[in-house]
Each structure stands twice: as structure tokens, then as C-alpha cells.
XYZ file of C-alpha atoms in Angstrom:
677
model
C -1.705 -63.821 35.838
C -2.447 -65.957 39.122
C -6.274 -66.168 38.327
C -5.467 -67.582 34.940
C -3.082 -70.214 36.161
C -6.034 -71.741 38.393
C -8.174 -71.697 35.208
C -6.070 -74.023 33.274
C -4.088 -76.039 35.645
C -3.541 -78.834 33.008
C -1.462 -76.854 30.683
C 2.227 -77.580 30.203
C 4.790 -75.354 31.671
C 6.107 -74.073 28.324
C 2.540 -73.195 27.168
C 1.791 -71.457 30.333
C 5.060 -69.434 30.027
C 4.015 -68.397 26.425
C 0.601 -67.431 27.666
C 2.015 -65.493 30.592
C 4.201 -63.101 28.208
C 1.174 -63.003 25.898
C -1.090 -61.803 28.598
C 1.201 -59.483 30.215
C 1.803 -57.895 26.740
C -1.997 -57.633 26.271
C -2.190 -56.219 29.735
C 0.396 -53.677 29.140
C -1.225 -52.979 25.593
C -4.635 -52.474 27.270
C -3.438 -50.562 30.175
C -1.536 -48.055 27.954
C -4.658 -47.698 25.709
C -6.814 -46.827 28.720
C -4.323 -44.460 30.132
C -3.519 -42.856 26.657
C -7.197 -42.276 26.171
C -7.462 -40.681 29.709
C -4.586 -38.410 28.982
C -5.792 -37.680 25.629
C -9.392 -36.872 26.877
C -7.987 -34.545 29.621
C -5.549 -32.848 27.691
C -7.667 -32.412 24.421
C -10.664 -31.274 26.649
C -8.226 -28.856 28.477
C -6.866 -27.842 25.129
C -10.322 -26.987 23.561
C -10.963 -24.655 26.303
C -7.524 -23.089 26.098
C -7.449 -22.340 22.323
C -9.443 -19.105 22.230
C -7.514 -17.947 24.970
C -4.231 -18.386 23.144
C -5.447 -17.248 20.044
C -6.832 -13.971 21.418
C -3.030 -13.283 22.557
C -1.103 -14.302 19.742
C -2.714 -13.391 16.674
C -5.005 -10.698 15.912
C -7.337 -12.525 13.658
C -8.497 -16.074 15.140
C -8.624 -18.858 12.867
C -12.597 -19.190 13.226
C -12.759 -15.873 11.704
C -16.234 -14.308 10.813
C -16.209 -14.026 7.133
C -20.007 -12.941 7.331
C -20.039 -8.987 8.115
C -23.911 -9.342 8.165
C -23.602 -11.904 11.184
C -20.903 -9.509 12.811
C -23.207 -6.378 12.093
C -26.257 -8.301 13.882
C -24.220 -9.433 16.768
C -22.628 -6.086 17.380
C -25.761 -3.856 16.562
C -24.189 -1.940 13.699
C -26.363 -0.798 10.614
C -23.514 1.113 8.739
C -20.687 -0.617 7.290
C -18.132 1.178 5.179
C -15.962 -0.804 2.980
C -12.545 0.485 1.721
C -10.232 -0.269 -1.244
C -7.031 1.047 0.026
C -3.035 0.903 -1.198
C -1.723 3.461 0.913
C -4.058 3.938 3.865
C -5.965 6.728 2.843
C -9.085 5.011 1.818
C -8.792 2.954 5.091
C -8.455 6.154 6.998
C -11.613 7.509 5.188
C -13.474 4.704 6.147
C -12.562 4.981 9.714
C -13.507 8.427 9.895
C -17.378 7.824 8.353
C -17.834 4.877 10.286
C -16.982 7.073 13.463
C -19.218 9.654 12.261
C -22.315 7.254 12.189
C -22.314 7.706 15.981
C -23.118 11.251 15.600
C -26.757 10.336 13.914
C -27.848 7.741 16.332
C -26.445 5.167 13.847
C -23.595 2.537 14.415
C -20.755 1.972 12.042
C -17.969 -0.260 11.220
C -15.006 0.028 8.695
C -14.399 -3.239 6.940
C -11.775 -4.697 4.534
C -13.291 -6.417 1.641
C -10.558 -9.104 1.698
C -11.694 -10.104 5.079
C -15.352 -10.640 4.388
C -17.385 -12.673 2.123
C -18.772 -9.671 -0.316
C -21.746 -11.889 -1.909
C -23.395 -11.277 1.773
C -24.099 -7.846 0.496
C -27.384 -9.220 -0.858
C -28.400 -9.845 2.776
C -28.054 -6.010 3.903
C -31.724 -5.417 4.014
C -32.075 -7.959 6.668
C -30.604 -5.273 8.983
C -33.078 -2.306 9.590
C -31.961 1.307 8.477
C -28.974 -0.430 7.017
C -26.504 1.526 4.643
C -23.321 0.226 2.881
C -20.576 3.018 2.078
C -17.542 2.254 -0.269
C -14.346 4.375 -0.142
C -12.602 2.849 -3.204
C -8.893 3.958 -4.273
C -7.970 3.456 -7.920
C -4.184 2.020 -8.433
C -2.105 2.115 -11.638
C -3.887 1.803 -14.793
C -7.361 1.949 -13.566
C -6.957 -0.903 -11.440
C -8.510 -2.000 -8.120
C -6.210 -1.856 -4.866
C -4.909 -5.183 -3.810
C -7.206 -5.351 -0.938
C -10.368 -5.012 -3.387
C -9.275 -7.330 -6.294
C -11.652 -10.284 -5.247
C -14.445 -7.923 -4.448
C -14.030 -6.471 -8.266
C -13.857 -9.814 -9.621
C -17.167 -10.724 -7.899
C -18.728 -7.453 -9.173
C -17.764 -8.310 -12.408
C -18.974 -11.882 -12.767
C -21.890 -10.818 -10.694
C -25.397 -11.736 -11.141
C -26.237 -10.982 -7.487
C -29.406 -9.275 -6.704
C -28.894 -6.221 -4.665
C -32.646 -5.210 -4.174
C -33.174 -3.117 -1.146
C -29.454 -2.470 -0.758
C -28.691 1.107 -0.001
C -25.205 2.316 -0.732
C -23.172 5.531 -1.711
C -19.510 5.818 -3.132
C -16.536 7.850 -2.361
C -13.975 7.555 -5.025
C -10.115 8.075 -4.289
C -7.956 8.980 -7.590
C -5.688 11.569 -9.101
C -6.615 13.806 -12.308
C -3.189 13.246 -13.619
C -3.724 9.759 -14.228
C -5.528 8.325 -17.408
C -7.960 6.267 -15.708
C -9.043 8.874 -13.015
C -11.121 7.283 -10.224
C -11.864 4.357 -12.654
C -12.506 1.886 -9.599
C -14.885 4.212 -7.586
C -16.843 4.930 -10.930
C -17.051 0.994 -11.537
C -18.276 0.182 -8.084
C -20.766 2.925 -8.283
C -22.208 1.965 -11.751
C -22.046 -1.556 -10.937
C -24.187 -1.878 -7.755
C -26.885 0.306 -9.276
C -26.973 -2.197 -12.425
C -27.245 -5.084 -9.672
C -30.314 -3.625 -8.066
C -28.750 -1.409 -5.193
C -30.142 1.871 -4.572
C -27.699 4.667 -4.487
C -28.906 7.261 -1.620
C -26.029 9.867 -2.579
C -23.673 11.072 -5.342
C -20.644 9.363 -6.172
C -17.752 11.426 -4.465
C -14.789 11.918 -6.359
C -11.265 12.909 -4.523
C -8.555 13.960 -6.607
C -5.116 13.633 -4.684
C -3.569 15.931 -7.673
C -5.499 18.816 -6.123
C -6.562 18.469 -2.534
C -8.135 15.027 -1.505
C -8.802 15.955 1.986
C -10.868 19.056 0.836
C -12.785 17.053 -1.733
C -13.768 14.259 1.213
C -14.844 17.091 3.493
C -17.069 18.568 1.222
C -18.507 15.372 0.264
C -18.973 14.356 3.727
C -20.592 17.622 4.665
C -23.250 16.846 2.216
C -23.502 13.157 2.642
C -24.761 13.176 6.086
C -27.724 15.531 5.776
C -28.788 13.115 2.926
C -28.676 9.829 5.085
C -30.595 12.060 7.770
C -33.388 12.812 5.337
C -33.371 9.450 3.747
C -33.619 7.451 7.275
C -35.262 9.977 9.219
C -32.536 10.358 11.704
C -31.109 13.483 13.569
C -27.791 14.570 14.456
C -27.268 14.323 18.110
C -25.011 17.426 18.378
C -22.126 15.354 19.896
C -19.131 16.632 17.991
C -16.953 15.017 20.892
C -13.968 13.391 19.932
C -14.404 9.621 20.643
C -11.215 7.511 21.459
C -11.055 4.636 19.421
C -8.091 2.906 21.536
C -7.332 2.734 25.107
C -3.727 3.510 26.318
C -1.955 0.693 28.421
C 1.574 1.285 29.481
C 3.470 -1.715 30.413
C 5.662 -1.392 33.405
C 7.720 -4.648 33.385
C 7.477 -6.152 29.959
C 9.524 -9.064 28.608
C 11.418 -7.308 25.690
C 10.832 -10.462 23.594
C 7.313 -9.523 23.287
C 7.870 -6.104 22.310
C 7.529 -5.057 18.569
C 10.683 -3.144 17.178
C 9.630 -2.241 13.763
C 8.135 -5.590 12.198
C 4.955 -5.354 10.443
C 3.073 -8.437 11.472
C 4.877 -11.200 13.170
C 7.208 -10.632 16.216
C 10.762 -11.079 15.461
C 10.330 -11.488 11.782
C 13.419 -9.465 11.000
C 15.382 -11.728 13.175
C 14.036 -15.294 11.770
C 13.267 -14.656 8.186
C 10.837 -17.101 6.610
C 9.510 -16.966 2.965
C 7.260 -16.162 1.237
C 7.901 -12.582 1.481
C 5.009 -9.962 1.093
C 3.628 -6.821 2.323
C 3.270 -7.991 5.766
C 6.358 -9.968 5.882
C 9.120 -7.991 3.939
C 12.737 -9.393 3.153
C 15.602 -7.871 4.755
C 17.743 -7.064 1.421
C 21.218 -6.083 1.960
C 22.808 -3.178 0.129
C 25.651 -4.091 -2.117
C 25.756 -0.918 -4.264
C 25.017 2.704 -3.479
C 26.385 5.206 -6.021
C 25.525 8.761 -6.957
C 24.846 8.785 -10.677
C 24.923 12.346 -11.514
C 28.169 14.085 -12.381
C 26.844 17.721 -11.029
C 23.711 19.919 -10.461
C 22.414 20.474 -7.051
C 20.202 17.040 -6.955
C 21.320 13.754 -5.747
C 20.197 11.065 -8.149
C 21.007 7.568 -6.815
C 21.651 3.899 -7.873
C 21.204 1.136 -5.351
C 21.555 -2.636 -5.526
C 19.618 -4.834 -3.303
C 20.758 -8.373 -2.808
C 18.041 -11.004 -2.771
C 19.989 -14.232 -2.708
C 18.374 -16.874 -0.692
C 14.940 -15.065 -0.615
C 13.178 -17.066 -3.117
C 11.885 -13.687 -4.491
C 11.309 -13.569 -8.350
C 10.846 -10.574 -10.243
C 10.322 -9.637 -13.823
C 11.487 -6.500 -15.651
C 8.853 -3.751 -15.284
C 7.810 -4.866 -11.661
C 8.059 -2.474 -8.505
C 10.064 -3.026 -5.611
C 8.330 -1.776 -2.237
C 10.574 -0.661 0.386
C 9.803 0.142 4.040
C 11.478 3.418 5.153
C 12.146 4.784 8.664
C 11.696 8.288 9.785
C 14.469 10.539 10.812
C 15.727 10.231 14.222
C 16.332 13.884 14.996
C 12.606 14.467 14.127
C 11.383 11.558 16.451
C 13.680 12.844 19.316
C 12.215 16.415 18.953
C 8.502 15.300 18.908
C 9.616 13.550 22.261
C 10.958 16.325 23.638
C 8.356 18.887 22.955
C 5.810 16.457 24.209
C 7.974 15.746 27.358
C 7.797 12.054 26.938
C 10.258 9.192 27.629
C 10.221 7.796 24.223
C 11.297 4.349 25.575
C 8.287 3.894 27.361
C 6.563 0.207 26.199
C 2.787 0.834 25.612
C -0.112 -0.588 23.787
C -3.155 0.798 22.297
C -5.949 -1.280 22.466
C -9.082 -1.097 20.465
C -12.293 -0.252 22.630
C -14.393 -1.807 20.253
C -13.988 -5.649 21.171
C -15.499 -6.953 17.941
C -12.941 -4.886 15.727
C -10.773 -7.166 13.628
C -8.399 -4.269 14.066
C -6.942 -4.829 17.593
C -4.333 -2.089 17.305
C -3.753 0.946 15.098
C -0.123 -0.766 14.364
C 1.704 -3.489 16.023
C 1.580 -3.542 19.902
C 3.067 -3.512 22.414
C 5.978 -1.031 21.319
C 7.767 1.826 22.331
C 6.818 5.508 21.604
C 10.105 5.550 19.791
C 9.643 2.386 17.530
C 6.121 3.773 16.782
C 7.196 7.392 15.759
C 10.197 5.567 13.852
C 8.704 2.779 11.941
C 4.879 2.840 12.235
C 3.765 6.537 11.670
C 3.852 9.041 9.088
C 5.018 12.091 10.894
C 6.658 14.036 7.832
C 3.507 14.411 5.640
C 1.092 17.428 6.437
C -1.456 15.881 8.558
C -5.250 15.728 7.458
C -7.924 17.938 8.859
C -9.479 15.196 11.265
C -6.009 15.198 13.032
C -6.103 18.727 13.808
C -9.588 18.588 14.731
C -9.216 15.832 17.491
C -6.011 17.500 18.391
C -7.585 20.959 19.024
C -8.908 20.215 22.275
C -5.358 20.088 23.568
C -4.371 23.461 22.716
C -4.366 25.903 25.789
C -4.872 28.776 23.868
C -8.562 29.244 22.970
C -7.475 31.198 19.626
C -5.391 27.975 18.520
C -8.178 25.822 19.376
C -10.523 27.843 17.310
C -7.871 28.150 14.172
C -7.634 24.155 14.551
C -11.447 23.484 14.298
C -11.703 26.207 11.622
C -9.162 24.378 9.370
C -11.013 21.094 9.873
C -14.468 22.732 8.715
C -15.723 22.883 5.202
C -16.393 26.766 5.279
C -14.220 28.558 2.738
C -12.361 30.576 5.297
C -11.271 27.198 7.054
C -10.331 25.549 3.882
C -8.305 28.520 2.859
C -6.495 28.575 6.167
C -5.784 24.841 6.018
C -4.532 25.200 2.312
C -2.026 27.891 3.129
C -0.883 27.030 6.568
C -0.703 23.168 6.563
C -0.727 22.317 2.752
C 1.435 25.155 1.064
C 3.755 25.554 4.051
C 4.175 21.828 3.867
C 3.993 21.651 7.892
C 4.425 18.238 9.319
C 3.175 17.407 12.928
C 6.298 18.573 14.255
C 6.601 21.768 12.599
C 2.836 22.187 13.759
C 3.799 21.623 17.577
C 6.725 23.920 16.816
C 4.594 26.746 15.699
C 1.691 26.355 18.077
C 3.522 26.303 21.652
C -0.126 26.065 23.355
C -0.773 22.663 21.635
C 0.408 19.795 23.824
C -1.270 16.635 23.139
C -1.020 13.588 25.144
C 1.687 11.393 23.231
C -0.797 8.199 23.098
C -3.577 10.160 21.378
C -1.077 11.797 18.783
C 0.000 8.066 17.836
C -3.689 7.115 17.546
C -4.288 9.893 15.065
C -1.305 9.596 12.765
C -1.555 7.644 9.672
C 0.591 4.544 9.335
C 3.865 5.085 7.566
C 3.618 3.485 4.093
C 5.883 1.553 1.732
C 7.367 3.301 -1.360
C 7.180 1.773 -4.778
C 10.224 1.982 -7.296
C 10.315 0.860 -10.557
C 12.838 -1.873 -10.726
C 15.922 -1.068 -12.875
C 17.368 -4.282 -13.748
C 16.486 -7.690 -15.360
C 16.137 -10.893 -13.705
C 17.453 -12.769 -16.674
C 20.778 -10.783 -15.940
C 20.623 -9.955 -12.083
C 18.634 -13.044 -10.747
C 19.527 -12.192 -7.112
C 19.839 -8.230 -7.325
C 17.303 -5.552 -7.582
C 18.334 -2.261 -8.960
C 16.894 0.940 -7.641
C 17.043 4.508 -9.639
C 15.622 7.346 -7.416
C 16.270 11.099 -6.903
C 16.473 12.040 -3.469
C 13.636 14.481 -2.335
C 14.695 17.589 -0.370
C 13.361 21.198 -0.551
C 13.003 24.289 1.289
C 9.523 25.329 2.687
C 8.016 28.871 2.945
C 8.485 28.682 6.807
C 12.488 28.136 5.899
C 12.517 24.695 7.064
C 14.015 21.912 4.935
C 11.733 19.021 4.337
C 13.346 15.879 3.304
C 11.748 12.699 1.319
C 11.547 9.886 4.088
C 12.536 7.001 1.846
C 15.058 8.751 -0.520
C 16.928 10.196 2.213
C 16.974 7.050 4.316
C 18.059 4.948 1.317
C 20.921 7.807 0.351
C 22.329 6.802 3.756
C 22.316 3.090 3.242
C 25.811 2.615 2.563
C 26.917 -1.278 1.709
C 29.191 -1.437 4.716
C 28.397 0.807 7.711
C 30.951 0.073 10.587
C 31.234 -3.568 9.399
C 27.802 -3.976 9.439
C 25.753 -4.725 6.148
C 22.883 -2.017 5.559
C 19.669 -3.751 5.164
C 16.227 -2.600 3.575
C 12.890 -4.414 4.102
C 11.278 -4.916 1.034
C 9.014 -7.099 -1.524
C 8.185 -7.232 -4.998
C 4.883 -5.999 -6.183
C 4.028 -7.606 -9.967
C 3.090 -5.076 -12.497
C 1.325 -4.929 -15.941
C 4.370 -3.197 -17.140
C 5.863 -5.798 -19.515
C 7.903 -6.624 -22.487
C 6.204 -8.027 -25.427
C 5.515 -11.511 -25.678
C 7.154 -11.681 -29.099
C 10.694 -10.689 -28.697
C 10.713 -9.672 -32.366
C 8.244 -6.956 -31.699
C 9.705 -3.539 -31.673
C 9.700 -1.448 -28.424
C 9.416 2.436 -28.002
C 10.588 3.515 -24.649
C 10.208 6.842 -23.229
C 11.554 7.742 -19.724
C 13.110 11.024 -18.964
C 14.920 11.478 -15.509
C 14.521 8.473 -13.105
C 11.763 7.376 -15.632
C 14.781 5.270 -17.190
C 14.712 2.780 -14.426
C 12.433 0.187 -15.828
C 13.923 0.592 -19.442
C 17.532 -0.332 -17.865
C 15.813 -3.613 -17.051
C 14.069 -3.841 -20.545
C 17.479 -3.055 -22.320
C 19.369 -5.749 -20.315
C 16.748 -8.274 -21.107
C 16.687 -7.624 -24.765
C 20.487 -7.877 -24.670
C 20.505 -11.196 -22.938
C 17.855 -12.481 -25.419
C 19.943 -11.290 -28.415
C 22.992 -12.916 -26.733
C 20.666 -16.482 -26.922
C 20.622 -15.820 -30.616
C 16.982 -14.604 -30.515
C 15.747 -12.379 -33.374
C 15.169 -9.220 -31.426
C 12.987 -6.245 -32.794
C 13.958 -2.585 -32.745
C 14.712 -1.128 -29.450
C 14.043 2.549 -29.328
C 14.588 4.667 -26.249
C 13.728 8.714 -25.781
C 15.355 9.792 -22.651
C 15.564 13.091 -21.254
C 17.507 15.089 -18.713
C 18.609 18.740 -18.001
C 22.003 18.772 -18.717
C 24.321 16.248 -20.737
C 27.337 16.801 -18.454
C 25.476 16.641 -15.154
C 22.580 14.210 -15.040
C 22.642 11.916 -17.936
C 21.870 9.010 -16.052
C 23.682 5.717 -16.901
C 25.336 7.466 -19.947
C 28.313 4.974 -20.455
C 25.977 1.854 -20.149
C 23.359 3.623 -22.599
C 26.103 4.673 -25.220
C 27.476 1.079 -25.072
C 24.380 -0.545 -25.560
C 23.842 1.919 -28.497
C 27.346 1.142 -29.941
C 26.862 -2.760 -29.730
C 23.426 -2.059 -31.721
C 21.129 -3.326 -28.504
C 19.490 0.243 -28.617
C 18.635 0.744 -32.282
C 18.160 4.490 -31.643
C 19.052 6.490 -28.587
C 17.155 9.905 -28.487
C 18.130 12.095 -25.553
C 16.672 15.534 -25.164
C 18.823 17.667 -23.128
C 16.241 20.383 -21.679
C 18.473 23.214 -20.328
C 21.599 22.935 -22.663
C 20.180 25.456 -25.002
C 18.202 28.590 -25.226
C 14.877 26.906 -25.505
C 13.581 23.954 -23.552
C 13.643 20.624 -25.248
C 11.679 17.587 -24.073
C 11.244 14.106 -25.197
C 7.637 14.949 -26.678
C 9.780 17.301 -29.151
C 11.957 14.549 -30.096
C 9.160 12.126 -30.520
C 7.352 14.693 -33.070
C 10.671 15.030 -35.217
C 10.740 11.487 -35.673
C 7.127 10.929 -36.768
C 7.800 8.988 -39.839
C 9.783 6.262 -37.950
C 7.608 6.372 -34.880
C 4.346 5.483 -37.307
C 6.080 2.870 -39.194
C 7.131 1.073 -36.032
C 3.549 1.500 -34.498
C 1.260 1.234 -37.299
C 3.018 -1.462 -39.587
C 5.291 -3.270 -37.149
C 2.726 -3.510 -33.962
C 5.374 -1.619 -31.774
C 4.624 -1.426 -27.974
C 4.837 2.035 -26.473
C 6.316 2.344 -22.979
C 6.115 5.659 -21.133
C 7.653 6.054 -17.527
C 8.038 9.033 -15.039
C 6.101 12.074 -14.026
C 2.368 11.747 -14.557
C 1.767 15.428 -14.073
C 3.070 16.995 -17.174
C 5.317 14.451 -19.280
C 2.987 11.524 -19.404
C -0.069 13.946 -20.799
C 2.413 15.898 -23.008
C 3.931 12.569 -24.643
C 0.471 11.246 -25.123
C -0.435 14.354 -27.072
C 2.450 14.085 -29.306
C 1.336 10.610 -30.252
C -1.950 12.048 -31.105
C -0.233 14.566 -33.569
C 1.757 11.754 -34.996
C -1.617 9.634 -35.796
C -3.110 12.959 -36.989
C -0.201 13.974 -39.250
C 0.992 10.412 -40.481
C -2.248 8.664 -40.415
C -4.421 11.233 -41.821
C -6.754 11.284 -39.096
C -8.633 13.993 -37.307
C -8.459 14.541 -33.616
C -11.123 12.288 -32.521
C -9.803 9.461 -34.555
C -6.305 10.009 -33.374
C -7.306 9.952 -29.702
C -9.358 6.542 -30.347
C -6.718 5.050 -32.119
C -4.058 5.640 -29.087
C -6.685 4.786 -26.582
C -7.025 1.502 -28.326
C -3.499 0.829 -28.252
C -3.907 1.306 -24.621
C -6.787 -1.414 -24.062
C -4.904 -3.810 -26.041
C -1.916 -3.517 -24.011
C 0.222 -1.881 -26.519
C 0.608 1.529 -24.858
C 1.474 1.023 -20.999
C 2.519 3.680 -18.504
C 4.080 3.425 -15.154
C 3.725 7.074 -13.969
C 3.717 8.657 -10.475
C 2.774 12.446 -9.711
């Protein structure tokens, strides 16, 4: 401050002192500000350069995500885009196969999740020369779009988009046993045409009740020649297997960076953070695990999962999704046969730099974790897996057979059907029965489909059990024609989840999937519930809920249950609870069909026809809601036919009118199904 003192010699000491402090404060302030700005500028400028680097390492999807698939296609020189609507991964798998195929015709393809892109950009597709869009669309539940295609579906419905000049084709994935067979694929196919797009090949229909793989191969076999003709391109004759990922083995890896079964975020099983969903499941502890049946050779179980503190909410009728784990013995045997150290830490990195999918499953991880948590090793493999693995069979005969099974020739299809599907051979069985086939484990891991969550109808009501989710399921176990015992992945894993395992709590990674299976809005509306076997599950929740409402003094309508099992003294599930509910008038009518307790088989549909007067009164005059849960293949269809007959006989209709009547109930939401095959 000496300079200032010289300028103002006449100030009093006091003033000078006050000014001294004032100025030094201002100095400090200015100095700090400049230093702050410098630091800020340096750090910020540095940070800016580092961000992409850091993002690339941490998250597979950068925040500045490209939502324009058109820009991405232009940037990477693609002209074929294959969108998939997929719930269990099959649609995605087919899309990947088609986008890889494109290379053989001098075209370049990319598979795309419609949820990740702005689908209104579809109208811009003609900006790319010789461009084509393919849609592999699965149907879920009651003719609904899959979760990842919901926004696309909404956009198509609202759409007044102009898709002139857009070329497309659709392959639909569905199941014939369901009411709305391939509804989503059919809708997309029809709607794109209405909006002006040009279909260059017929809609493909895949039926999972038959042989979805075969349907796909046959369609694809005709699809590519049509593409060649349309665009004037020719096959390059390269049938070679093109690796999609490259293997990186990590010699000295920090174990904190290695995935051990989590689905998205590292350590998400150790530090749990809501909200919980498909990518971030909640580890619920098992509090109850009972065998429900008193006899017979099956194991029917009742499990209770504790969701305290998870903030998870559910409604009666929702589904709980659980992520199972493959059997240790199978994993070890695969490792043994392939002579691999399963604890090797590795990554599979996408060779296509631009792909949103950096790895086929969370990486880095170990082969043991991949085979245990991430890959489906228990289902018979699809033909593309056999085709790509064929090159590793040292016996030319084996090679030929594997390629033949993947072809669309009648002989090849028959061989695949008998040797793989009918014999229910999984990848382990194939390796055991083909000693010359010894693929590198990393290529096997690249080709196997992802292990999927399994959905179960929730067997409880959140009004009564707010912090607990109940599951009722039958353990799947059967002998195959090769003498092997195949076990259902999820049910056998759940069966062994005991509430207290050596002092540890058993946990199950899970989340809740909302469903359309809902009790009527008005409590006084009667309900007719039909659920044989484990189809009883959602109805346990429905009945608990109506009992709770009645306890609150509400006027509850008739609650009628049709249940079926094999023998009264063997597999009458929840017998005590159901009979108690009937005794207290909570179930106004309990009708049970014991199919094998007498000479001739008696099923729920027989009981329905016996009670046609009562049923018709409930449906026709009291606007009852009908619910059907359980096996789609036979039961759901037989029950529907029984209702047609009731409408014919009691409503004096002909068959066409009766069918129309019941279908109307479905569209009004008064006839709901929760079925599986």
C-alpha cells in the first residue's frame, strides 16, 4: 500500500488505517478472483478435453448420444438398418444376424434398438442411396409391443409422417397359441405401407409354438434374393464367419473393475440404489420356500420375496421378473471339455467402433461369470450358432452336419429338428456328443444368446403384503430322448433358495413388470377367475385383495374361482387357504376339477359348461370380468371355446355371434388372459 500513502499524505492516521484494510481486502478479493479464473480456465479447459475419454471408459452410451440413426448411417457408410422389438432377446438376435448378412451382398447393415433413436427420422431414409429398413418385431402379452418398441408403436399410431420412398420389410415373432398372434409385426407391416413406405418383401411370420428358427431361416432364404433383385446387387459368395467381437485377455486386472453378475452398473449388487428395473434389479431375500403339493412326482413351490426398503410397488396381477443363474455343474463341464481356466478375466470388444453395443454382455468378466450369469447354455442353440461353430469341428463329417442343420434344405431342417430340438440338446450335450467339436471359448461366448429374466405372476396382494411378493411355480425337470435329465434354469435355482443358507440370507435379483391383468375398478363388479395348476397364482392376490376390501366394509361383488389339478390329495394348491376363503364367503363359489381322480378326465372347461346359467347371468346381466391364467396351448383355448358355447346356448346366438360377443369382452377389457406356453 506504499504508493497510495504517497498519493494522499494529508489523510489522518485513522483514515489511512481504515483505507489500508479496505484496500488490502480489495487486493485479496481481486487476486483471488484472478487466480480463481485462471484455475477455473485451466481445469475447465482440461476437463473439456478429458470428458470423452472418461465417458468412453465408464459408460457404454455417451451422454451426447446420437439419436439420429440417419446421421449414424451416413457417418459409418451403412445402407441397411434393422430395427428390433424384443422382450427376450430373440428379435434382437435375428436383427443382428440380418445386419451381418448384408455384408455378403455388398451392403452394410446395422442393428438398432428403436428406443435409442428418434424414429421420426425414418422419413429421411431415402437420403441414403439404396437404403432399406428391416423390422424384426416381437409381440408381447395380449398383442402388445415389447417394452423397447412402445414409443415407436405410439409414434406409428399418432403418425401422419410421410414415408414416401422408404423401403422396408418386416419379420414378425410370435406364438400361435396366443390370441393376438404376431399382432405387432402385422401392425407395423400394414402401418408403414399406409404412411407411404414401399414393402420390398412379404411379411415373415415366426411361430415360437412351432419352430421359430425354421420360420426365420426359410423367410431369410427368400428375402435376400428379393433384395438382390430390387437393388441390383449380387451375393459376394462370402459365407465366411465374421467375428463381431475381439477377445482381450486381462492379465493383471483390478478385481474392482470386473463384473461378477451385475447387469449394468458395476457393484450394483453391493450398493443397491433405487429405482429398480430390468437393468438394475433389487436383491430380494427369500423369507419362505415351501413345497405346496402333498404328493406326485412334481415339485410345486411357494416362495416369498422380501422387498422391504426397495420402494418397489406392485399391484395384484403384475409380474415379478427374476434373474436366474445357470447350474455350476454345467458351467464346470463346459470349461473342462474346452480345457479352459474359467477364472480367466477377459473382455469381448465390438470390432465395429460405432456400435452402441460395446460388449455382448458386461465386460470385463470371467468365463465362469459369463457362463453362469450372462449366457443361455441350457436351451437348444439356434442354427446360426451351429453354423459358425462348424469350422471348429476337426471331423469333416461333423462340420458338414452342422452346416447342413443350419441350411434351409428339407434334410437339414429335419436333422436340426430331430438331433437338436426333439432331443433337447443344449450346448453342453452337443459338445459331449461331438468329440471333434472344440471351439475357442471366446467365440462360443460371443455366439450364445443372453440368459433372460423369467416372469412369474405375482401370487399376493400388496394391500395385504406390501413388502412381500409371492411366487407359485412348478419345478421343471424332465428326461430327454438321449437319457439326460434337463432342468429348468430358473425353477431349479429358486427351489434351492432356502430362507437361511448357512447363516446367509438367500437373495434373488428381481424387479416388477406392470401388467394389464387388473381387478375391476368397481369393487361390486363380479369376477370369474379360471386358473388350473400354477395358474392359480394371480388369483391368490385377487382373492386376498377382495377379502381386504370386504374387511374395509366395501360392497364386494361375487368372486367365483375355477381351479383344476390332477388329484385332490396330491396337488390341490393352497387348499386350506381356498377352503377357508370359501367358508368365510370371500370366494362365493369354489369349483375344482380333479382331472385324474376318476375314469374320465375332468377339466375346468367342463365345470364352466356345467354352470352355464350362473355364468351367463354374471356375464350378461351383471357385467362380470373374466380372467384366465395358465397354459396357453390347450387350456386357454378350451376355456374360450367353452365361453363361446355358453353364449350360444344361453344367449341364443349362432357361433359367429358368440365369437363376436366374447371378442368384444376382450376389447373392452372384461376378458383378460395371463397365459404362457
